[in-house]
């Protein structure tokens, strides 16, 4: 193909992605190739908000804020004001940034708050209702990101205000999601909410969120204080007090974002930038890349039984370490250097036997929870800034409680703590005292916003929702490109698999290769088919060409110019 034809194709694809959309009429673009800037997120209207901001002179940080705020409106299952998250960025000047706006345990939280008088865990309380929420970090995170942005904040929040006040048309998946949560919304909210109406939701209905629009206007006028102080804070504190929640005005006032040092390590000829604790994601990603790299993963064909077995055994060991050693480093000691040292990881894989299943000591862990709880945004701009942001309410629609009068859903992130040693959380992950609840502590996460650098420039920007499956989705996307030379689209959309030590099962997506499954069973593995693993949003930048891929598994959308 000559250069002229290639240029025409790029123009055609990019033009398609630039088609004007409105909140009442939009479609998804899944795979775009552009020259300047791209946003990939869980919803077309959110990607569009970010792209419009960059078209109007904003940079990737402006776009990140506009996209995140729009997601809080158009993707209420996970986009949020009432949750938290992480951002990893590499700026055009070569600076690496890792922002931690994870939720914090309220001051009244304590280690045994989800145990009954006999010491049994009441895990429902950490998953649903007012007691399940940590102090939200998202709004503080947005203002920490704003330090790097260019445009007036009012311009960045305006799309979200418009989408909330005028409403937007929901998709079939969103109608199903709201209908599936109808009972649990009714159970947890005494007052009417925007998410429950008299009849069931249908694709094409318009969701208007007036209370949320008013909260966004308070944030527009007062900045972070429009959420953490004044009317919004009072609405949160009153809601908590009336419903046995424990978040107070003082907890909200005390919330702080932490600027962390991004984890950085080499993989082959690439540099990986990813999130440190309190996310386990970065440590797990480094462990997986090292353990599989030491055994030359790329020498086994893509998703052959040998390759899946090697990744599985690395995952078994990484997740066992997660349960034993990881927690908020501001509160507990974590031997990070040792956990990612080459020598230690060689020792960890010493008992790996090719073609024979390893074994995890079964301690009653349940099946990983399957939901779309978390959400990721990948962004790149014309200046060369790259941003990976993953935020979460934890479960789909978080704790299912909506702050009366403020219109946003609160997280159920307290379930990411270990409510009792050995008791699995909703993802089947277990933990111990390192991840026990303490006032002000941040619960261990798996979110893995990641940027891969090639020759010191962003090469891949990637992340995913999916609880404990997040690090493995990110890992598989990276090795699919680097080790298996798959296209960016295949790297995201090929079937995925996951092992997390306990339960001792390989989870595979339904379209996973059946011959590989037979071979793995012959090696002694238990295999469980499940629905989607992750929804990976990936941007690849190679020779100045930007390919942006939105995961086929949802309404996710890639947009650019
Ligand atoms: N709530 C999912 C995570 O942080 O890993």
XYZ file of C-alpha atoms and ligand atoms in Angstrom:
566
model
C 0.000 0.000 0.000
C 1.496 3.364 -0.888
C 1.634 6.309 1.498
C -1.195 8.203 -0.131
C -3.654 5.350 0.259
C -2.676 4.843 3.879
C -3.292 8.522 4.570
C -6.740 8.345 2.994
C -7.688 5.346 5.102
C -6.563 7.056 8.301
C -8.565 10.131 7.317
C -11.648 8.044 6.619
C -11.486 6.201 9.925
C -10.742 9.348 11.888
C -13.541 11.263 10.204
C -15.947 8.518 11.125
C -14.846 8.783 14.752
C -15.393 12.529 14.663
C -19.013 12.355 13.596
C -21.050 14.762 15.729
C -22.993 13.036 18.449
C -25.514 14.325 20.960
C -26.767 12.957 24.238
C -29.873 11.763 22.423
C -28.144 10.156 19.449
C -24.780 8.517 19.648
C -23.022 5.338 18.615
C -19.843 3.571 19.677
C -16.591 3.582 17.786
C -14.362 0.721 18.822
C -11.173 0.991 16.798
C -9.843 4.298 15.529
C -6.578 5.412 14.035
C -5.801 9.099 14.441
C -2.837 11.442 14.420
C -3.339 13.856 17.296
C -5.315 12.782 20.323
C -7.538 9.994 21.594
C -9.790 9.131 24.520
C -11.056 5.645 25.293
C -13.640 5.243 28.032
C -16.664 3.190 29.000
C -19.163 5.502 27.277
C -19.311 7.421 23.997
C -20.641 10.596 25.645
C -17.748 10.610 28.108
C -15.111 9.974 25.413
C -16.775 12.738 23.399
C -16.573 15.201 26.317
C -12.821 14.562 26.561
C -12.217 14.867 22.845
C -14.190 18.104 22.515
C -12.116 19.626 25.298
C -8.903 18.735 23.440
C -10.294 20.103 20.183
C -10.890 23.366 22.051
C -7.278 23.700 23.140
C -7.230 21.555 26.259
C -4.576 18.953 26.973
C -4.916 15.322 28.104
C -5.402 16.415 31.735
C -8.296 18.695 30.761
C -9.726 15.769 28.805
C -9.272 13.406 31.751
C -11.288 15.710 34.001
C -14.070 16.270 31.456
C -14.256 12.531 30.706
C -14.276 11.487 34.358
C -16.981 14.026 35.254
C -19.091 12.980 32.257
C -18.686 9.322 33.242
C -20.065 10.203 36.689
C -23.277 11.097 34.860
C -23.539 8.756 31.871
C -22.000 5.660 33.456
C -23.475 5.657 36.970
C -22.622 1.989 37.603
C -18.948 2.885 37.969
C -18.237 6.442 36.819
C -18.560 8.415 39.997
C -18.279 11.302 42.376
C -18.811 8.963 45.349
C -15.869 6.628 44.714
C -12.134 6.880 44.212
C -9.305 5.923 41.916
C -5.780 6.273 40.660
C -4.051 8.125 37.836
C -0.739 7.294 36.213
C 0.558 9.862 33.716
C 3.642 10.571 31.656
C 3.839 14.218 30.617
C 5.224 15.659 27.416
C 8.174 16.921 29.475
C 8.971 13.403 30.699
C 7.541 13.714 34.221
C 5.865 10.652 35.712
C 2.856 11.189 37.979
C 0.982 8.722 40.203
C -2.043 10.170 41.991
C -3.812 8.223 44.696
C -7.375 9.366 45.287
C -8.478 6.051 46.755
C -11.229 6.136 49.370
C -10.198 6.285 53.044
C -11.749 4.411 55.948
C -13.792 6.848 58.090
C -12.476 7.819 61.552
C -15.088 5.622 63.245
C -14.112 2.543 61.188
C -12.403 -0.275 63.031
C -10.969 -3.702 62.391
C -13.980 -5.674 63.583
C -16.752 -3.457 62.236
C -18.163 -6.197 59.996
C -18.085 -8.985 62.619
C -21.032 -10.142 64.711
C -20.742 -10.749 68.456
C -19.506 -14.307 67.793
C -16.753 -12.975 65.523
C -18.373 -14.121 62.275
C -18.018 -11.872 59.237
C -21.247 -10.189 58.055
C -19.906 -9.486 54.589
C -23.205 -8.079 53.303
C -22.572 -4.990 55.438
C -19.279 -4.268 53.688
C -20.905 -4.684 50.273
C -24.282 -2.973 50.463
C -25.766 -0.016 52.293
C -24.399 3.029 54.048
C -21.811 1.256 56.225
C -20.057 -0.093 53.126
C -18.669 3.255 51.960
C -15.220 4.686 52.351
C -14.697 8.454 52.239
C -14.835 9.328 48.514
C -11.683 10.578 46.776
C -12.734 11.211 43.178
C -13.544 14.927 43.437
C -10.305 15.666 45.317
C -8.523 13.594 42.655
C -10.052 15.685 39.872
C -8.708 18.872 41.466
C -5.275 17.282 41.927
C -5.301 16.488 38.191
C -6.427 20.052 37.446
C -2.950 21.269 38.484
C -1.727 19.978 35.102
C -4.673 21.204 33.010
C -4.952 24.334 30.853
C -8.595 25.354 30.483
C -10.942 27.031 33.003
C -12.540 24.372 35.233
C -16.025 25.614 34.340
C -15.456 24.468 30.765
C -14.434 20.983 31.888
C -17.426 20.351 34.127
C -20.013 21.909 31.782
C -20.581 18.766 29.657
C -21.328 16.761 32.811
C -23.740 19.426 34.095
C -25.519 19.466 30.739
C -25.748 15.659 30.585
C -27.124 15.469 34.120
C -29.629 18.315 33.824
C -30.934 17.654 30.311
C -30.478 13.882 30.498
C -29.092 11.379 28.040
C -30.420 8.339 26.276
C -29.429 5.042 27.891
C -28.218 1.927 26.080
C -29.676 -1.571 26.349
C -26.850 -2.650 28.672
C -27.540 0.331 30.912
C -31.298 -0.320 30.959
C -30.610 -3.945 31.932
C -28.114 -2.858 34.599
C -30.567 -0.416 36.180
C -33.419 -2.934 36.058
C -31.246 -5.657 37.614
C -30.418 -3.298 40.487
C -33.975 -2.013 40.957
C -34.728 -4.107 44.065
C -31.430 -3.381 45.702
C -31.847 0.372 45.039
C -35.311 0.250 46.609
C -33.975 -1.722 49.584
C -31.228 0.784 50.333
C -32.881 4.129 49.627
C -35.832 5.500 51.542
C -36.271 8.446 49.163
C -36.981 8.425 45.415
C -33.876 8.365 43.214
C -33.237 9.077 39.558
C -32.340 5.419 38.996
C -35.721 3.881 39.799
C -38.885 4.846 37.965
C -42.385 3.397 38.024
C -41.831 1.145 35.025
C -38.734 -0.757 33.975
C -36.054 1.030 31.974
C -35.748 0.423 28.260
C -32.999 1.209 25.785
C -33.698 4.688 24.434
C -35.182 6.081 27.685
C -33.730 9.381 28.891
C -32.052 9.448 32.307
C -32.206 12.922 33.913
C -30.244 13.499 37.165
C -31.301 16.895 38.545
C -29.822 16.471 42.032
C -26.513 15.356 40.530
C -26.538 18.389 38.211
C -26.926 20.642 41.267
C -24.022 18.899 43.021
C -21.884 19.421 39.911
C -22.856 23.109 39.861
C -21.714 23.439 43.499
C -18.385 21.873 42.503
C -18.139 24.211 39.521
C -18.638 27.243 41.783
C -16.731 26.193 44.910
C -14.196 23.679 43.645
C -13.454 20.640 45.857
C -15.125 22.485 48.757
C -18.362 22.188 46.773
C -18.203 18.474 47.595
C -16.190 18.089 50.809
C -17.733 21.083 52.609
C -20.969 23.047 52.602
C -24.257 21.684 51.283
C -22.981 18.503 49.600
C -20.964 17.476 52.661
C -23.985 18.120 54.850
C -26.187 15.987 52.587
C -23.654 13.130 52.813
C -23.283 13.408 56.601
C -27.065 13.589 57.114
C -27.632 10.595 54.833
C -25.065 8.607 56.808
C -26.413 9.610 60.196
C -29.976 8.680 59.255
C -28.953 5.229 57.998
C -26.295 3.862 60.375
C -23.444 5.053 58.182
C -20.323 6.436 59.839
C -18.920 9.050 57.438
C -18.936 12.470 59.125
C -18.370 16.083 58.060
C -14.903 15.834 59.605
C -14.059 12.710 57.542
C -14.966 14.609 54.382
C -12.940 17.645 55.397
C -9.946 15.437 56.215
C -9.845 13.623 52.867
C -6.472 14.008 51.118
C -5.099 12.965 47.751
C -1.611 11.429 47.876
C 0.926 12.017 45.171
C 2.856 8.724 45.031
C 5.988 7.751 43.157
C 4.898 5.777 40.099
C 6.245 2.228 39.978
C 8.736 2.001 37.158
C 10.494 -1.104 35.869
C 11.914 -2.464 32.646
C 10.361 -5.215 30.571
C 12.436 -6.227 27.564
C 13.181 -2.970 25.750
C 10.248 -1.151 27.353
C 9.730 0.808 30.576
C 6.518 0.172 32.476
C 4.909 2.908 34.598
C 2.145 1.740 36.873
C 0.373 2.280 40.185
C 2.060 1.519 43.509
C 0.288 0.629 46.773
C -2.432 0.967 47.905
C -3.054 -0.755 44.599
C -1.732 -4.267 44.395
C -1.969 -3.938 40.605
C 1.513 -2.586 39.911
C 3.265 -5.136 42.105
C 1.282 -8.015 40.604
C 1.985 -6.750 37.075
C 5.725 -6.580 37.742
C 5.722 -10.029 39.355
C 3.809 -11.541 36.419
C 6.029 -9.973 33.767
C 9.161 -11.119 35.581
C 8.022 -14.657 36.387
C 6.740 -15.333 32.870
C 9.673 -13.500 31.269
C 12.175 -15.643 33.165
C 10.550 -18.727 31.598
C 10.458 -17.168 28.134
C 6.701 -16.859 27.701
C 7.042 -15.790 24.063
C 8.547 -19.179 23.159
C 5.112 -20.785 23.633
C 2.362 -20.128 21.067
C -0.339 -17.574 21.957
C -2.853 -19.088 24.414
C -1.449 -22.573 23.940
C -1.828 -24.795 27.012
C 1.872 -24.205 27.804
C 1.536 -20.450 27.700
C -1.712 -20.399 29.723
C -0.183 -22.766 32.271
C 2.886 -20.583 32.740
C 0.777 -17.438 33.220
C -1.582 -19.313 35.560
C 1.248 -20.502 37.787
C 2.717 -16.993 37.900
C -0.729 -15.623 38.816
C -1.155 -18.250 41.523
C 2.044 -17.069 43.192
C 1.436 -13.333 42.694
C -2.065 -13.492 44.192
C -0.871 -15.625 47.109
C 1.669 -12.877 47.847
C -1.063 -10.255 47.527
C -3.128 -11.968 50.212
C -0.163 -12.399 52.553
C 1.883 -9.229 52.213
C -0.010 -6.313 50.685
C -1.841 -3.424 52.329
C -1.688 0.365 52.638
C 2.010 1.113 53.043
C 1.233 4.241 55.072
C -0.018 1.878 57.798
C 1.832 -1.443 57.412
C 5.255 -2.590 56.278
C 5.298 -4.263 52.891
C 8.519 -5.910 51.618
C 8.055 -4.470 48.130
C 11.673 -4.640 47.012
C 11.837 -8.318 47.876
C 8.483 -9.131 46.288
C 9.631 -7.834 42.911
C 13.280 -8.911 43.084
C 14.477 -11.164 40.324
C 15.987 -13.660 42.767
C 12.830 -13.943 44.860
C 10.666 -14.471 41.796
C 13.025 -17.125 40.477
C 12.661 -18.918 43.800
C 8.881 -18.538 43.649
C 8.810 -20.373 40.313
C 11.322 -23.051 41.370
C 8.570 -25.612 41.962
C 6.850 -24.867 38.646
C 6.393 -28.139 36.749
C 5.560 -27.775 33.038
C 2.429 -29.709 32.045
C 1.396 -30.356 35.654
C -1.108 -28.268 37.580
C 0.154 -26.612 40.745
C -2.082 -26.458 43.803
C -3.337 -23.717 46.113
C -4.163 -24.521 49.687
C -7.926 -24.244 49.739
C -9.160 -21.978 52.522
C -12.801 -21.547 51.621
C -12.502 -18.750 49.067
C -15.592 -18.217 46.921
C -15.960 -17.560 43.244
C -14.715 -14.203 41.992
C -17.586 -11.802 41.689
C -18.435 -10.873 38.114
C -19.371 -7.275 37.588
C -18.388 -4.152 35.682
C -17.828 -2.166 38.853
C -14.723 -0.165 37.965
C -13.949 1.945 34.920
C -10.836 2.994 33.056
C -9.929 5.933 30.809
C -6.895 6.016 28.487
C -5.955 9.367 26.936
C -3.200 10.787 24.786
C -2.866 14.301 23.397
C -1.064 16.162 20.646
C 1.686 17.390 23.017
C 2.625 13.829 23.991
C 0.961 13.631 27.415
C -0.394 10.167 28.204
C -2.818 9.396 31.012
C -4.238 6.181 32.454
C -6.970 6.632 35.069
C -8.940 3.885 36.755
C -11.743 4.830 39.138
C -14.303 2.784 40.957
C -17.365 2.498 43.135
C -16.207 -1.111 43.712
C -19.359 -3.093 42.856
C -21.745 -2.131 40.064
C -23.543 0.942 41.492
C -21.290 0.705 44.577
C -23.142 0.385 47.873
C -26.447 0.993 46.015
C -27.062 4.030 48.212
C -27.706 7.403 46.636
C -27.089 10.549 48.675
C -30.521 12.131 49.053
C -30.578 15.576 47.453
C -27.080 15.169 45.977
C -27.908 12.457 43.445
C -24.693 10.448 43.385
C -24.047 6.849 44.300
C -21.677 5.972 47.154
C -18.961 3.358 46.873
C -18.829 0.034 48.735
C -15.047 0.116 48.830
C -14.841 -1.018 52.486
C -15.261 -4.543 51.079
C -11.796 -4.218 49.533
C -10.386 -4.373 53.069
C -9.964 -7.796 54.597
C -13.013 -7.831 56.891
C -11.549 -10.863 58.677
C -8.365 -12.832 57.885
C -9.165 -15.611 55.417
C -12.715 -14.414 54.645
C -13.009 -13.741 50.901
C -14.250 -10.383 49.671
C -16.691 -10.152 46.774
C -13.933 -10.986 44.291
C -12.980 -14.106 46.252
C -9.736 -12.399 47.348
C -8.592 -12.985 50.869
C -6.199 -11.005 53.030
C -4.909 -10.619 56.567
C -3.936 -7.913 59.070
C -1.926 -6.025 56.455
C -5.215 -5.126 54.808
C -7.288 -4.908 57.999
C -9.527 -1.880 58.514
C -8.121 1.133 60.403
C -9.285 4.749 60.505
C -7.818 6.764 57.633
C -6.351 3.674 55.963
C -6.836 2.980 52.251
C -8.145 -0.413 51.240
C -6.005 -2.586 48.971
C -6.944 -2.222 45.324
C -6.232 -4.153 42.132
C -6.604 -1.196 39.782
C -3.679 -1.051 37.382
C -3.563 2.116 35.284
C -0.411 1.576 33.237
C 1.725 3.284 30.620
C 4.379 1.408 28.639
C 7.201 3.583 27.343
C 9.265 2.780 24.255
C 12.351 4.945 23.770
C 11.036 7.054 26.668
C 7.818 7.924 24.803
C 4.330 6.555 25.530
C 3.781 3.349 23.553
C 0.790 1.750 25.282
C -1.739 3.368 27.640
C -3.918 0.736 29.246
C -6.192 -0.216 32.121
C -9.351 -2.141 32.906
C -12.123 -2.725 35.423
C -12.686 -6.170 36.885
C -11.565 -6.341 40.538
C -8.860 -8.934 40.978
C -8.892 -9.677 37.254
C -7.586 -6.165 36.504
C -3.831 -6.888 36.773
C -4.210 -10.021 34.661
C -6.211 -8.169 31.977
C -3.552 -5.455 31.841
C -0.760 -8.055 31.853
C -2.390 -10.053 29.041
C -2.927 -6.949 26.883
C 0.734 -5.985 27.281
C 2.225 -9.414 26.523
C -0.287 -9.883 23.690
C 1.325 -6.871 21.994
C 4.964 -7.155 23.117
C 5.452 -10.937 23.197
C 2.829 -12.119 20.731
C 2.799 -9.254 18.217
C -0.991 -9.145 18.220
C -2.711 -6.042 16.868
C -3.939 -3.638 19.526
C -7.510 -4.725 18.742
C -6.768 -8.435 19.176
C -4.697 -7.726 22.275
C -7.837 -6.298 23.876
C -10.554 -8.471 22.374
C -9.071 -11.994 22.282
C -10.544 -14.159 25.052
C -8.960 -13.763 28.478
C -8.326 -16.087 31.391
C -7.577 -15.542 35.064
C -6.227 -17.342 38.120
C -5.942 -15.709 41.544
C -4.517 -18.404 43.840
C -7.836 -18.933 45.582
C -10.137 -20.350 44.418
C -7.735 -22.745 42.691
C -9.475 -22.471 39.344
C -8.609 -21.038 35.950
C -11.461 -18.777 34.889
C -11.838 -18.535 31.105
C -14.134 -16.441 28.996
C -16.796 -18.393 27.102
C -15.066 -18.040 23.735
C -11.745 -19.374 25.038
C -10.104 -22.011 22.850
C -11.691 -25.413 23.598
C -8.591 -27.454 22.687
C -6.495 -25.448 25.130
C -9.106 -26.118 27.807
C -8.877 -29.877 27.195
C -5.066 -29.773 27.434
C -5.202 -27.754 30.649
C -7.684 -30.205 32.168
C -5.310 -33.037 31.255
C -2.575 -31.218 33.177
C -4.865 -31.283 36.233
C -6.411 -27.801 36.180
C -9.967 -27.057 37.097
C -11.502 -24.721 34.532
C -14.563 -22.527 35.031
C -16.166 -20.604 32.201
C -17.410 -17.148 33.090
C -18.689 -13.961 31.506
C -16.458 -11.098 30.496
C -13.061 -10.605 32.081
C -12.329 -6.880 32.178
C -13.129 -4.120 29.736
C -9.750 -2.962 28.609
C -9.293 0.523 27.142
C -6.032 0.662 25.237
C -4.150 3.242 23.189
C -1.067 2.280 21.210
C 1.175 4.971 19.792
C 3.702 3.767 17.262
C 5.589 5.919 14.773
C 3.279 8.804 15.729
C 0.203 6.796 14.698
C -2.373 6.504 17.460
C -4.561 3.393 17.561
C -7.292 3.593 20.180
C -9.241 0.461 21.054
C -12.410 0.272 23.120
C -13.097 -3.193 24.493
C -15.708 -5.174 22.559
C -17.143 -6.388 25.869
C -19.312 -3.307 26.573
C -20.570 0.063 25.339
C -16.974 1.298 25.515
C -15.941 3.898 23.002
C -12.761 5.232 21.392
C -12.736 8.727 19.959
C -10.037 10.957 18.520
C -8.812 13.281 15.825
N -12.638 -2.017 43.838
C -11.802 -2.699 42.949
C -10.368 -2.432 43.192
O -10.019 -1.375 43.673
O -9.554 -3.275 42.928
